Structure formats: C-alpha cells, structure tokens
Short mmCIF file of C-alpha atoms in Angstrom, two decimals:
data_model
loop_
_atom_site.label_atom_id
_atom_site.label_comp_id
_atom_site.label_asym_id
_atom_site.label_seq_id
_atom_site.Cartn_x
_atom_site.Cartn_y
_atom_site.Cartn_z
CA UNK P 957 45.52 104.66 -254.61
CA UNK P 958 43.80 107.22 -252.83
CA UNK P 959 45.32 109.34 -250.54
CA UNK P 960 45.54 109.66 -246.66
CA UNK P 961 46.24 112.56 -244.62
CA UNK P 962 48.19 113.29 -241.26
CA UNK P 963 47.07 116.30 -239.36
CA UNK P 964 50.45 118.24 -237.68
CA UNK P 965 50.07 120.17 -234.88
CA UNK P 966 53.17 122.25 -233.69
CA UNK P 967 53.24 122.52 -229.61
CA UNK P 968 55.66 124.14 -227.16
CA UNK P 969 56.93 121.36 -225.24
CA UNK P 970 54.91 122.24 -221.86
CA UNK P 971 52.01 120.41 -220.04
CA UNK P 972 48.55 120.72 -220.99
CA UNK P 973 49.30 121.22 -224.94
CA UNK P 974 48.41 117.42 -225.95
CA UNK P 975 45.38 117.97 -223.49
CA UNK P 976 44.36 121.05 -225.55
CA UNK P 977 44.31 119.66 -229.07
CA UNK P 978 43.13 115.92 -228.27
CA UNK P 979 40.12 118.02 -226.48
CA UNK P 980 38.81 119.47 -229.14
CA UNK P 981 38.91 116.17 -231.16
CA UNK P 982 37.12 114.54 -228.57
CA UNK P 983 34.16 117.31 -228.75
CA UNK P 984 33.58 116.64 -232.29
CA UNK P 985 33.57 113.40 -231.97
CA UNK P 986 36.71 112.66 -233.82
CA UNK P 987 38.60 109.79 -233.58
CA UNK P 988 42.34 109.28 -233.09
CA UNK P 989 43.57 106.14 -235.50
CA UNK P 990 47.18 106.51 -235.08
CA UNK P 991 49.03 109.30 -233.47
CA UNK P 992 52.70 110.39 -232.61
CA UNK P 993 54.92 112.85 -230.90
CA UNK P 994 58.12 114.38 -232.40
CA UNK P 995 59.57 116.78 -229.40
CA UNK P 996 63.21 118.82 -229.62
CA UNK P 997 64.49 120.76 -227.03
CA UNK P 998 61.49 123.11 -226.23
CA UNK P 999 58.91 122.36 -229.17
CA UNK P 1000 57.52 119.65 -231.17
CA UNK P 1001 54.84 118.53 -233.72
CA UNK P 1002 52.28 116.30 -232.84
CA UNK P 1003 50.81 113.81 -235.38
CA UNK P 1004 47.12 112.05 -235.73
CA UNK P 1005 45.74 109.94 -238.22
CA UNK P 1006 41.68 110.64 -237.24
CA UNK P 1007 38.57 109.01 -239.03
CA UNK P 1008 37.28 112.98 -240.18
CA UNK P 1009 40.62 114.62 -241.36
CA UNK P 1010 38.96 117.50 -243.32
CA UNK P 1011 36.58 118.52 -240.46
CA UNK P 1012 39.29 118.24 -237.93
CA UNK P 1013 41.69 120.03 -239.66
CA UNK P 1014 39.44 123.17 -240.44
CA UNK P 1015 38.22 122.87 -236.57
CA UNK P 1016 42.01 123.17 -235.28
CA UNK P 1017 42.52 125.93 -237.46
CA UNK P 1018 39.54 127.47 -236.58
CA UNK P 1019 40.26 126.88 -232.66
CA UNK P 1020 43.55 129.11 -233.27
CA UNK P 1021 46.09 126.06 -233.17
CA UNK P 1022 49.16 125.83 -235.76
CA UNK P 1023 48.07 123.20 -238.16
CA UNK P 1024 49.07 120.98 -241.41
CA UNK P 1025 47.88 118.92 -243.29
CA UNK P 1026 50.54 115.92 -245.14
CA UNK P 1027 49.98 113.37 -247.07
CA UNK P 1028 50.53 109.98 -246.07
CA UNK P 1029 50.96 106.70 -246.85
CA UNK P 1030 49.23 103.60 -245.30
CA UNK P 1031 51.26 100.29 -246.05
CA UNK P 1032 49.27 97.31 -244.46
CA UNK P 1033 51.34 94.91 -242.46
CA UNK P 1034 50.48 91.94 -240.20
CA UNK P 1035 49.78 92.07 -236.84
CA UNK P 1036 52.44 89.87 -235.77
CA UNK P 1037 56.22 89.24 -235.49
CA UNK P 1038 58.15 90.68 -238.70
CA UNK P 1039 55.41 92.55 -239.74
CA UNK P 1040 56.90 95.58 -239.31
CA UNK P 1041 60.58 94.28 -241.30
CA UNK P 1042 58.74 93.18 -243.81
CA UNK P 1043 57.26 96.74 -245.03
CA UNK P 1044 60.45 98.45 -244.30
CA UNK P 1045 62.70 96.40 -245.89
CA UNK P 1046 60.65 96.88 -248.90
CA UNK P 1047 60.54 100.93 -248.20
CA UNK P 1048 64.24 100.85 -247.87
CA UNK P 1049 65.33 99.17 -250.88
CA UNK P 1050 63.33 101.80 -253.08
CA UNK P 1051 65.77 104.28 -251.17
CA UNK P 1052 62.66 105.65 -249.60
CA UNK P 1053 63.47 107.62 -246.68
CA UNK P 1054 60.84 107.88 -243.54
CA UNK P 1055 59.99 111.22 -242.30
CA UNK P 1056 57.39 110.33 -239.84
CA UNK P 1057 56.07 106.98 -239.16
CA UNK P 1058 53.22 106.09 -236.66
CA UNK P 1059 51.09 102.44 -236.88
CA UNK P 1060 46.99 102.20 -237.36
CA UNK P 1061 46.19 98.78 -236.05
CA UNK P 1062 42.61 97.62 -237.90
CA UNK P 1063 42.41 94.53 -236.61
CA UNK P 1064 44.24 93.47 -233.18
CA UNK P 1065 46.53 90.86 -233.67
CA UNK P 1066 45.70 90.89 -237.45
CA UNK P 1067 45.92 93.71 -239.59
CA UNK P 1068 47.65 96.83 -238.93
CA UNK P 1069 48.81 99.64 -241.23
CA UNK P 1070 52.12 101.76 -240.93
CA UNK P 1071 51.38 105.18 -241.57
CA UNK P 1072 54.48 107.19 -243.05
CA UNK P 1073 55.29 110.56 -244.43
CA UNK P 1074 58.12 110.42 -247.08
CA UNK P 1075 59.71 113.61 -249.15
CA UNK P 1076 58.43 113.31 -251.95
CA UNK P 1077 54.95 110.82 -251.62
CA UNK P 1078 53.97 110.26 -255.07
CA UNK P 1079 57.28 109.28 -256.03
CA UNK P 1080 57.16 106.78 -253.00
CA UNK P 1081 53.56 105.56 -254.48
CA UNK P 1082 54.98 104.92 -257.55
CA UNK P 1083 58.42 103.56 -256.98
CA UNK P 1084 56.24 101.44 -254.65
CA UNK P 1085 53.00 100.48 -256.92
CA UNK P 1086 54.84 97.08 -258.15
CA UNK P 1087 55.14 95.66 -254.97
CA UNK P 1088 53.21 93.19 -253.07
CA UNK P 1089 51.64 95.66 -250.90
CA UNK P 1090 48.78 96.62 -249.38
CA UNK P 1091 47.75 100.59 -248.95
CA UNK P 1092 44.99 101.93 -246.55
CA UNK P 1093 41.79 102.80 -248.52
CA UNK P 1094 40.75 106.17 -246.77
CA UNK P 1095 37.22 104.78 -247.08
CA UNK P 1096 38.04 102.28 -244.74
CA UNK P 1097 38.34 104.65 -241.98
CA UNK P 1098 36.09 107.38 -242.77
CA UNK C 506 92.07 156.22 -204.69
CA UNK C 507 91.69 152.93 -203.53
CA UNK C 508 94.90 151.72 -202.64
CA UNK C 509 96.12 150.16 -205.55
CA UNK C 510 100.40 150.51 -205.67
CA UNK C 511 103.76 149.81 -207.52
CA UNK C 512 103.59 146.00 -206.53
CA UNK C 513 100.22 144.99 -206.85
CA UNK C 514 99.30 142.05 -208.90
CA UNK C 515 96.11 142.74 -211.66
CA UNK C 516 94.09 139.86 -213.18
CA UNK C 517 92.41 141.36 -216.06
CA UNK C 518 89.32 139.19 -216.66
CA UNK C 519 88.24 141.60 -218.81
CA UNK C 520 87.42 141.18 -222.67
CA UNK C 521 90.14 142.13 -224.64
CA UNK C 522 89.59 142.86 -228.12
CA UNK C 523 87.13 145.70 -229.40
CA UNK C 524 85.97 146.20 -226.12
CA UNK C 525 87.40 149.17 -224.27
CA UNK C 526 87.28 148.06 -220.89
CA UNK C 527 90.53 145.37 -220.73
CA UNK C 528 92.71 147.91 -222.27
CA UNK C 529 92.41 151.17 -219.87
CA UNK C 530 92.57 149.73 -217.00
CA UNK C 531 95.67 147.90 -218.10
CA UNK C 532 97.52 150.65 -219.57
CA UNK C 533 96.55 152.67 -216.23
CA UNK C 534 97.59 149.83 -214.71
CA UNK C 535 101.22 149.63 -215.96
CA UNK C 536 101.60 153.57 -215.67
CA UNK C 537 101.87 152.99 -211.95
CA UNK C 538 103.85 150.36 -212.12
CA UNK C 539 101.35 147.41 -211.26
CA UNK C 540 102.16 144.14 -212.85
CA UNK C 541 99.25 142.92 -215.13
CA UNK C 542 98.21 139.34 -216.38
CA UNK C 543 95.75 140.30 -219.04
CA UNK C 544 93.71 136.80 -218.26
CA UNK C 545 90.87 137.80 -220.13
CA UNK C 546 87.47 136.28 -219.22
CA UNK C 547 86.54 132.67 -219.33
CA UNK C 548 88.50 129.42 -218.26
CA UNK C 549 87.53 129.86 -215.14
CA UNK C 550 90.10 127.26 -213.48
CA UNK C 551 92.58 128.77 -215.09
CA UNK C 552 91.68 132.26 -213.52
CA UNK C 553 92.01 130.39 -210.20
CA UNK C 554 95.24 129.00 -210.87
CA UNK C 555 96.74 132.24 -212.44
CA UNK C 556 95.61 134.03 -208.98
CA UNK C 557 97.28 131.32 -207.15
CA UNK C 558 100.74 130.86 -209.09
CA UNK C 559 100.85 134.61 -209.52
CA UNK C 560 99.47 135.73 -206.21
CA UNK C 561 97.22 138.02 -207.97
CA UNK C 562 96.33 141.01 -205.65
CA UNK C 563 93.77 142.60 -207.84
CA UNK C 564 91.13 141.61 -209.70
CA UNK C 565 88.93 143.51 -212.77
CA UNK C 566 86.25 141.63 -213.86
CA UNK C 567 82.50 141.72 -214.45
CA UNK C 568 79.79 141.54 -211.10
CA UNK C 569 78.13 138.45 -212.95
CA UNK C 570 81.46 136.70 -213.42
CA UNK C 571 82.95 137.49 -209.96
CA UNK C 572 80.05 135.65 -208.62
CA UNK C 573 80.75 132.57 -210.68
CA UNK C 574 84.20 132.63 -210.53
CA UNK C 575 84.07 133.22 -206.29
CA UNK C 576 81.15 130.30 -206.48
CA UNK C 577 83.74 127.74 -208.20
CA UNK C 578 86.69 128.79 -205.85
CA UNK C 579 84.38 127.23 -202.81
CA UNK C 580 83.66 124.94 -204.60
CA UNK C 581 87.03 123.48 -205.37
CA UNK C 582 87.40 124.12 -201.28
CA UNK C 583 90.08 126.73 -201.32
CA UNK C 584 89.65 129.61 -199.02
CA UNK C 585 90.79 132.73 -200.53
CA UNK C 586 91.70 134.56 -197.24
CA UNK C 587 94.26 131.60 -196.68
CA UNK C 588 95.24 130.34 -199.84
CA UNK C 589 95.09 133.51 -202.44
CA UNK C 590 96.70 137.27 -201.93
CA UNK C 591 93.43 138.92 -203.44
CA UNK C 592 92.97 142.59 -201.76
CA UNK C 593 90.16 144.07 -204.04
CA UNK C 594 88.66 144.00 -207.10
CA UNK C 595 87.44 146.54 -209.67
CA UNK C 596 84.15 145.90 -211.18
CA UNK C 597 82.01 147.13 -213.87
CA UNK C 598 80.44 147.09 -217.77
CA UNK C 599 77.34 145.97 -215.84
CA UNK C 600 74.54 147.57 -213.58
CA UNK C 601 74.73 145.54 -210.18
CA UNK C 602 73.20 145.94 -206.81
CA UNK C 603 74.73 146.76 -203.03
CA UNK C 604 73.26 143.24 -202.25
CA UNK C 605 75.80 141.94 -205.03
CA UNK C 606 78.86 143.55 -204.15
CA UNK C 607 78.71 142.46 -200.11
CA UNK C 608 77.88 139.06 -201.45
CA UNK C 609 81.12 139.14 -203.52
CA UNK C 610 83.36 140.77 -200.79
CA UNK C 611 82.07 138.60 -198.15
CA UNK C 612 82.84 135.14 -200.63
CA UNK C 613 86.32 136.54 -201.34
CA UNK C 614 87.31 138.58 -198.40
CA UNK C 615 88.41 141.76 -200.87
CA UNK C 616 86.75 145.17 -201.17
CA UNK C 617 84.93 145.50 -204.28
CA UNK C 618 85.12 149.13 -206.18
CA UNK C 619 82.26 150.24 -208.66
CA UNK C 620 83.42 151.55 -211.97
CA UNK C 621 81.55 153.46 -214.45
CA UNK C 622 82.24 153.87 -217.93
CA UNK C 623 81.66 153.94 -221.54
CA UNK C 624 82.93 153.21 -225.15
CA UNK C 625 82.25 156.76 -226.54
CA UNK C 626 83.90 158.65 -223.54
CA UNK C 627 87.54 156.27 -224.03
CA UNK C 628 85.94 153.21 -221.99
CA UNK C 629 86.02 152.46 -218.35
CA UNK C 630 87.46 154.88 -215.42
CA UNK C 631 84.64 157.73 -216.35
CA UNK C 632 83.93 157.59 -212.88
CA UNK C 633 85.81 155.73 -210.11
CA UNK C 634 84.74 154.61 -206.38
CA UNK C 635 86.75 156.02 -203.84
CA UNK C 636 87.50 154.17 -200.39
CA UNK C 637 84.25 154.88 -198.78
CA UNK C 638 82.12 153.14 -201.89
CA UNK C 639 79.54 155.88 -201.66
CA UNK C 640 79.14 156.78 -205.50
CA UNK C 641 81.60 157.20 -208.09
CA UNK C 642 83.39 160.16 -208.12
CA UNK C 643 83.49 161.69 -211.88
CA UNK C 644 86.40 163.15 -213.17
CA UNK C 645 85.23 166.75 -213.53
CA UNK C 646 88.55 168.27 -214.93
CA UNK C 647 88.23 165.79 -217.90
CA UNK C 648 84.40 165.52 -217.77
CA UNK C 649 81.56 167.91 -218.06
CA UNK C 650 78.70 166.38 -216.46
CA UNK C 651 74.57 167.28 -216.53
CA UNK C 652 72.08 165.27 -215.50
CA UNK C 653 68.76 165.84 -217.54
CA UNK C 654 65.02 164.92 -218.30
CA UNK C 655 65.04 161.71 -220.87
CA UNK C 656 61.96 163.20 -221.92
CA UNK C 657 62.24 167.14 -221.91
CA UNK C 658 66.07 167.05 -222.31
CA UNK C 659 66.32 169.92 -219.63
CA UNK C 660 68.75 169.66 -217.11
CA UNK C 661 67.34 168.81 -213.93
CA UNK C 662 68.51 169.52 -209.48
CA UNK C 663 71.53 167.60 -208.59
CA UNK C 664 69.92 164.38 -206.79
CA UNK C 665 67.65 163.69 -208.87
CA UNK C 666 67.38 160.36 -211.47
CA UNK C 667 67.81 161.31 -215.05
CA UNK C 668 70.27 161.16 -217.87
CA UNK C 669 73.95 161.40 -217.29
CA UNK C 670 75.05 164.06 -220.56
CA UNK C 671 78.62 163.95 -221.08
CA UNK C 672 81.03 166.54 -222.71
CA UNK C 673 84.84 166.31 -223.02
CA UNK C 674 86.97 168.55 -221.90
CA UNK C 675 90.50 167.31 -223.26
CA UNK C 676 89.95 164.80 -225.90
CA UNK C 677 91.34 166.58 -229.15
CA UNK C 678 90.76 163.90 -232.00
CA UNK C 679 87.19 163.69 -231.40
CA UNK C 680 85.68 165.90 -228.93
CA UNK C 681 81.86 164.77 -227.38
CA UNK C 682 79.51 167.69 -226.80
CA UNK C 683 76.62 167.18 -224.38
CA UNK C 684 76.68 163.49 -225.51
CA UNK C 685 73.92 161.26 -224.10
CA UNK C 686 74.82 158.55 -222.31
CA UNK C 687 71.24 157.07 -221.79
CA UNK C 688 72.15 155.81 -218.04
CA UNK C 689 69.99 156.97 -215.47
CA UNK C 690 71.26 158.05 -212.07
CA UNK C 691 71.87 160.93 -210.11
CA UNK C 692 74.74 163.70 -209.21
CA UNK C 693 76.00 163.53 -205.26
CA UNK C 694 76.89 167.05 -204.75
CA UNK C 695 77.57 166.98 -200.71
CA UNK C 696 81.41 166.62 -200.42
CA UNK C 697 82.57 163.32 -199.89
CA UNK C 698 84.81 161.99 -196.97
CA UNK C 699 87.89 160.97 -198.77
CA UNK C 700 88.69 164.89 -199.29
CA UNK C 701 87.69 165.26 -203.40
CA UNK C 702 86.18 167.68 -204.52
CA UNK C 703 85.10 166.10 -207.75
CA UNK C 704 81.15 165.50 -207.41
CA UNK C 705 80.09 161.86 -207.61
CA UNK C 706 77.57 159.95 -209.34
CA UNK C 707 74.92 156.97 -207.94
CA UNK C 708 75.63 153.27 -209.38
CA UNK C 709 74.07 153.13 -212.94
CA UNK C 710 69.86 152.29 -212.35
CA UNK C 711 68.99 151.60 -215.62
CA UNK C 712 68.98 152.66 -218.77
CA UNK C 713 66.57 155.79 -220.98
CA UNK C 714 66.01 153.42 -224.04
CA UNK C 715 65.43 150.62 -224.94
CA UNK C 716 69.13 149.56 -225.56
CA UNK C 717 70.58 146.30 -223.55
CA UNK C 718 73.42 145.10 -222.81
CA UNK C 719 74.50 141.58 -223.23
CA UNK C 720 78.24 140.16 -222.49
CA UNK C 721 79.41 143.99 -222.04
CA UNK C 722 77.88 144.50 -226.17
CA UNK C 723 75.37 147.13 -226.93
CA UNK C 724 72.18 145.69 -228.33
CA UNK C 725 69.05 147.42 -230.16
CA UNK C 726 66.17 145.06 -230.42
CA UNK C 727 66.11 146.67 -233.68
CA UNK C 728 68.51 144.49 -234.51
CA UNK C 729 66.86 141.28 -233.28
CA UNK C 730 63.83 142.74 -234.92
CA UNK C 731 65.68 143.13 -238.45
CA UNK C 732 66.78 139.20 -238.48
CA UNK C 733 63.88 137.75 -237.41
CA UNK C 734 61.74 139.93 -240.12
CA UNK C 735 64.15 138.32 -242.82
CA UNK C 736 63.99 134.83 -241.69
CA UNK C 737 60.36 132.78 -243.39
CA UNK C 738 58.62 130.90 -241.28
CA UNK C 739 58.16 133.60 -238.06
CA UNK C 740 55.54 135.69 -237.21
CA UNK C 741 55.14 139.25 -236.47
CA UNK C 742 55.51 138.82 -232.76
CA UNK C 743 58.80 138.17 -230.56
CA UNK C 744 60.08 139.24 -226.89
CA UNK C 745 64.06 139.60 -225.82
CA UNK C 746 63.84 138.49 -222.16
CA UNK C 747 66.96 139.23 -219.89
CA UNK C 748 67.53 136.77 -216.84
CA UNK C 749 71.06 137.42 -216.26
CA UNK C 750 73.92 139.68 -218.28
CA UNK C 751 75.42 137.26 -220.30
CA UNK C 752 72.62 135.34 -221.91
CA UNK C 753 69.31 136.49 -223.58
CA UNK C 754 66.39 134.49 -225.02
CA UNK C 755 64.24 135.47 -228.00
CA UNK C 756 61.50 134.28 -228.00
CA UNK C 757 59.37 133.91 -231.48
CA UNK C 758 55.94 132.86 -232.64
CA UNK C 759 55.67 131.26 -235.88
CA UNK C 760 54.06 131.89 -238.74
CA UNK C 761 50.90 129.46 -238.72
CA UNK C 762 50.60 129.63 -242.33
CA UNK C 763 53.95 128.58 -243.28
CA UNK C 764 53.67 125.33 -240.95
CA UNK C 765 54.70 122.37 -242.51
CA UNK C 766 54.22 120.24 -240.12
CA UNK C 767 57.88 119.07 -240.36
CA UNK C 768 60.10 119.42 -237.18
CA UNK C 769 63.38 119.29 -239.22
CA UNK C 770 62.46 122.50 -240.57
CA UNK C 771 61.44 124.08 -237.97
CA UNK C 772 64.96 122.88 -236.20
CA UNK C 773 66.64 124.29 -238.64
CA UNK C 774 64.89 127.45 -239.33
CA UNK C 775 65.61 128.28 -235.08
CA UNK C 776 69.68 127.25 -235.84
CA UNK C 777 68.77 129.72 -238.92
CA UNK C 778 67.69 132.51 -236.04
CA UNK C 779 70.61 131.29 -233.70
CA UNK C 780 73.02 132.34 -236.56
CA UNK C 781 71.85 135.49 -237.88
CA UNK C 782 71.17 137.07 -234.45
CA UNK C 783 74.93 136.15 -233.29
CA UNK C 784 76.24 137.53 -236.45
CA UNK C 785 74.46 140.44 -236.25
CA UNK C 786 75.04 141.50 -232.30
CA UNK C 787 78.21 138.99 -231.52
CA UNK C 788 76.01 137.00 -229.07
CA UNK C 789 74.79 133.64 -229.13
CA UNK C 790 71.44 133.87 -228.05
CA UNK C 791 68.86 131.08 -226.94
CA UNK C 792 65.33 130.52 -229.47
CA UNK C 793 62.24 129.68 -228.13
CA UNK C 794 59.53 128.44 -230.79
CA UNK C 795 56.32 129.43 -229.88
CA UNK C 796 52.91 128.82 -231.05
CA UNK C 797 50.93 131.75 -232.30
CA UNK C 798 48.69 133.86 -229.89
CA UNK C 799 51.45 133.38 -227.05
CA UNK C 800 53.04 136.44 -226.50
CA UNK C 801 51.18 139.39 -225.59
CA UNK C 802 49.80 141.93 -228.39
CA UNK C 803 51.35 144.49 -228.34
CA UNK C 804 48.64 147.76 -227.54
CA UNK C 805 50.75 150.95 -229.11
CA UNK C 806 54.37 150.48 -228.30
CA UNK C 807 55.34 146.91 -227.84
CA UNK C 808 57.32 145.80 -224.91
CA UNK C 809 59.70 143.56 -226.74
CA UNK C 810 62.79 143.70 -223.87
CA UNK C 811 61.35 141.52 -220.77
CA UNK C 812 64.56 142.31 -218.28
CA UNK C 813 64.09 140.47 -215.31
CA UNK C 814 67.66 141.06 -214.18
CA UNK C 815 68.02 142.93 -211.05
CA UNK C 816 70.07 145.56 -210.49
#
C-alpha cells in the first residue's frame, strides 16, 4: 500500500485566508482532489488532497504559510447510496477512530475514495489489510 | 469631605479578599458610623436588589462596573432617582475619563468622587476628591509627595506630568521612602475652594512602565511572556491588547515548525495558555492563535501591551 498525503494549513478564521492558500495552488497548477475545513472559535486547519503533494507542500512553506504534511488513507467506496456505511462500519469495528475525513470522488456516480487521517495510520493499514477494501494508489492521482 | 454621614447606607462592590481596596473604605466606613453591605463585585441583579431592599445611599465600586451595573438598572426599567436612595458613589482602582464620570452621574442621578490609591501605600483613600471634583486632594500630613522625571528621576515644577513618588510619614511597621508609584499626573498647587490646604493631584493619566492593570491586579507582561515561552508549540512573537479593564487578549503566533496539522492540539495547547496565564496573574484571559508573520516585528524594544482603553 503506498501512502497518500494531506497537506494542513493552519488559518485564522478571517476572510481572504482560503483565498490566499487555494491561490497559490492555482498558480502552480495544482489541483485540489478533496479538501476540508476544520474551524474553532477564531482558527482552524484547512485540508487538501492535491495531484502534486510534494511540490505544493514545499511551495506553501516557501510562500511563508504554516504547513503539514499527514499521512492518509484512501479507502475506495461506491458512488452511491451506502457507500459511505459501508467503509465506516468496517473502520469502526477495527476500533479505528477518524481524525479527519474528507471524500475524493474518481469517477462521478461511480467510484469515490474517503480520505481519512487516523492516530496511528500504519496500525489502521494493518488492522485493515484483511479486509475487502480498496486503497487509493497515489499513482492514480499524480 | 463629600458628605458622607452617621446614616448613610455603603454598597461595597469592591473585591474583597487580597485586594486592599474593599477593606479601607469599609473600616473607614464603620468608624463614622455608616452602615456597610460588603456586596462585593459581581451578581449584578443582586447589587440592584441589595440597593433597593437596603436603600443603599452610597456606592464604591469600579468606573467600568458602574457603567454596567447603571446600564442593567435601565434596562430592567427602574429609575434610580424614583425607585433607589443612591446619593453618590466613590470610584476608583482604575484610570477613567471626565466623559465617564458625567456619563455615570447623569445614568444614576448621584455625584461620582475620584479616588486614588495603592496597595503599597495601605490601599485606597491616598488621595480623595473633595466636593468640587477638581483633583484629589492628597493627604500631606500622612503623605510626602514629589512628582519627578520617569526618565531622569529629578523632581520636576508642580503642574507638570510625571511620576507621583511617595514617602510615609506615619506608617511604623514598614515605612516607604520616596517609593515610586509609576502613575503619571501632576501636583495642583493653587488652593482649592473647599478651604484645604492639602495640595491635590490630577486623575491618574497613565502609567511610567509597562505594568497593566487588569480586574484591579497588577500585571507585568513579563509574566505573560514567561508562560507563553514554556508552553511548545508558540512562537517568539505575542501582543497583550487592552480593550476594556477587566478583560485582556493575548494574542500568539505559532510555531510553524511544530504544526501538526491537528486542530485538537492546537485547541488544547490555547486551553494550555488559558490556564497557565490565569494561574500565573489571577486573570482569565482570552487566546488568539495566529499564523506566523502576523504581528509586527518588533524593531529594538517590542511593543507587546496594545491598550486601546481610554482614559
């Protein structure tokens, strides 16, 4: 299984912030996959799956902005109704708990991939390597 | 001095507890035979129904709770000239403006009387307002007062803004010599109308260093500075900003390369700074996380206190 990366990127909860960051990705012709906001009362971190992870990373850092890099994993699930239940309810009977969670859909109405950040991930991959699941190959999106 | 008697009613909304200011003016109080409810601050319904069932005549409390307290009486549409007994109230432990105290009178229909004082010099009643409410007459025959250059430490003409420098005259236990206070304002020499002959002193302007204070406690940023250099996770950089006297805000950059990119720890590392600053000073202050690069750099001596409270 190889691995897939989210790219973190803590904000102050004020307008214009998203703006900043998804400008620079835009630029260098980097694109978004799957994204999400976590916000608390006056910050947050904001979350992107993108095709170039390494070059965006090192181009947010270099651009000044407050950046990490966490591993991920990408569960494929269908497209459709229950698609969703049925990767979770495999997640949560491994006692795997979800940190952060945001969806890459491949394929509209086919394919998509849930795209989650766990404690501990290669404990996750290998409590998780027996099932009947499906992970994202990075070089699918590269 | 101002007309308090035998038979007035005091509401002391003041803290008591380690802070000087509740207990002299309730002592004083009872020496002259004025009955006190020591109310402290806070509960602010309850203050209103103390000054109603009691027919409180007097009240000593802070200019920034006065103005709450007198906001919430209008609100609960009682009209203090017809339905409370208030005469005047005493006010202090904070810098406030002329602008402040009309505003207060006018709400309540009272005369308000500045007070000046300090822990180090027994607590409040240093200096005292007189009827007319032109400066604070000091109490000369217990007080030796100079007013000097912050900078030079010489003492400086008699209407001029410096440093009030205190000395006891009958304290025994623990006598003060040419203490400095670090308030800035300035000695009125011309005799005043009311007949004393002790000199008076402006209202406080400010301060000489870099000390604030918060809820009536004195606060070094040093302090601020100390817990937020022990805590992982924040940066070099942070700014104390002041909006009002009973709440500050530090602000703090974090460290960009101890990001982790989760939010749980970041929540809990600014509960971590909420803690440790409140344990350190007594008050609860509000965090702001901010990204790195935000505040200003500092060029020689940083500005870390932003007070944007007026005086």
């Amino acid at each position: 299984m190889n691995k897939v990366y989210m790219i973190s990127v803590f904000a102050e909860n004020k307008p214009g912030r998203l703006e900043r960051v998804t400008k620079v990705l835009a630029e260098a012709n980097i694109n978004i996959l799957a994204f999400s906001i976590t916000s608390t009362n006056g910050f947050g971190v904001i979350k992107f799956m993108v095709n170039k992870w390494k070059e965006a990373y090192d181009l947010l850092r270099e651009k000044g902005f407050t950046v990490s890099l966490n591993e991920a994993i990408g569960i494929e699930m269908k497209d459709q109704p229950g698609g969703l239940y049925e990767v979770v309810k495999i997640l949560s009977s491994k006692g795997i708990n979800i940190e952060s969670a945001s969806v890459y859909v491949a394929e509209t109405r086919k394919r998509a991939y849930l795209i989650v950040e766990v404690e501990d991930t290669s404990k996750a991959k290998e409590l998780l390597k027996d099932e009947n699941l499906k992970f994202l190959n990075p070089e699918e999106i590269q | 001095m101002t007309g308090a008697k035998r038979g007035d009613i005091l509401q002391n909304s003041m803290t008591y507890g380690l802070f000087t200011g509740a207990f002299v003016m309730h002592y004083g109080a009872e020496k002259i035979g004025i009955l006190v409810i020591p109310a402290g601050p806070g509960n602010t319904e309850r203050q209103i129904n103390l000054m109603r069932d009691f027919g409180t005549t007097m009240l000593h409390i802070t200019p920034s709770y006065a103005l709450y307290v007198a906001s919430v009486i209008y609100d609960k549409g009682i009209d203090p000239r017809r339905d409370l007994k208030l005469k005047r109230a005493y006010l202090g432990a904070e810098p406030y403006s002329e602008e402040t105290r009309k505003k207060i009178e006018d709400m309540l229909g009272i005369d308000i009387y500045n007070c000046y004082g300090l822990t180090e010099m027994n607590g409040p009643g240093v200096g005292f307002e007189c009827k007319y409410k032109e400066g604070l007459h000091i109490w000369e025959d217990n007080f030796l007062m100079e007013v000097i250059n912050p900078e030079t430490g010489e003492p400086i003409p008699d209407g001029e803004i410096g440093e009030l420098v205190l000395t006891t005259l009958n304290r025994e236990a623990m006598p003060l010599i040419r203490y400095r206070t670090r308030d800035l304002t300035k000695i009125i020499s011309e005799p005043c109308k009311c007949g004393r002959t002790h000199r008076r002193i402006s209202r406080i302007l400010g301060r000489s260093d870099d000390m604030f204070i918060v809820k009536g406690v004195n606060i070094f940023p040093q302090q601020i500075e100390q817990v937020l250099m022990s805590i992982k996770g924040v940066a070099q950089n942070y700014q104390i900003v002041l909006e009002s006297y009973d709440e500050m805000t530090v602000k703090v950059e974090i460290d960009r390369e101890l990001f982790d990119g989760k939010i749980e720890r970041l929540i809990r590392m600014k509960d971590e700074i909420v803690d440790k600053i409140r344990s350190a000073t007594m008050v609860k202050p509000k965090v702001e996380l901010l990204e790195p690069g935000t505040l200003p750099i500092s060029e020689g001596k940083a500005k870390r206190v932003i007070d944007n409270r007026t005086i």
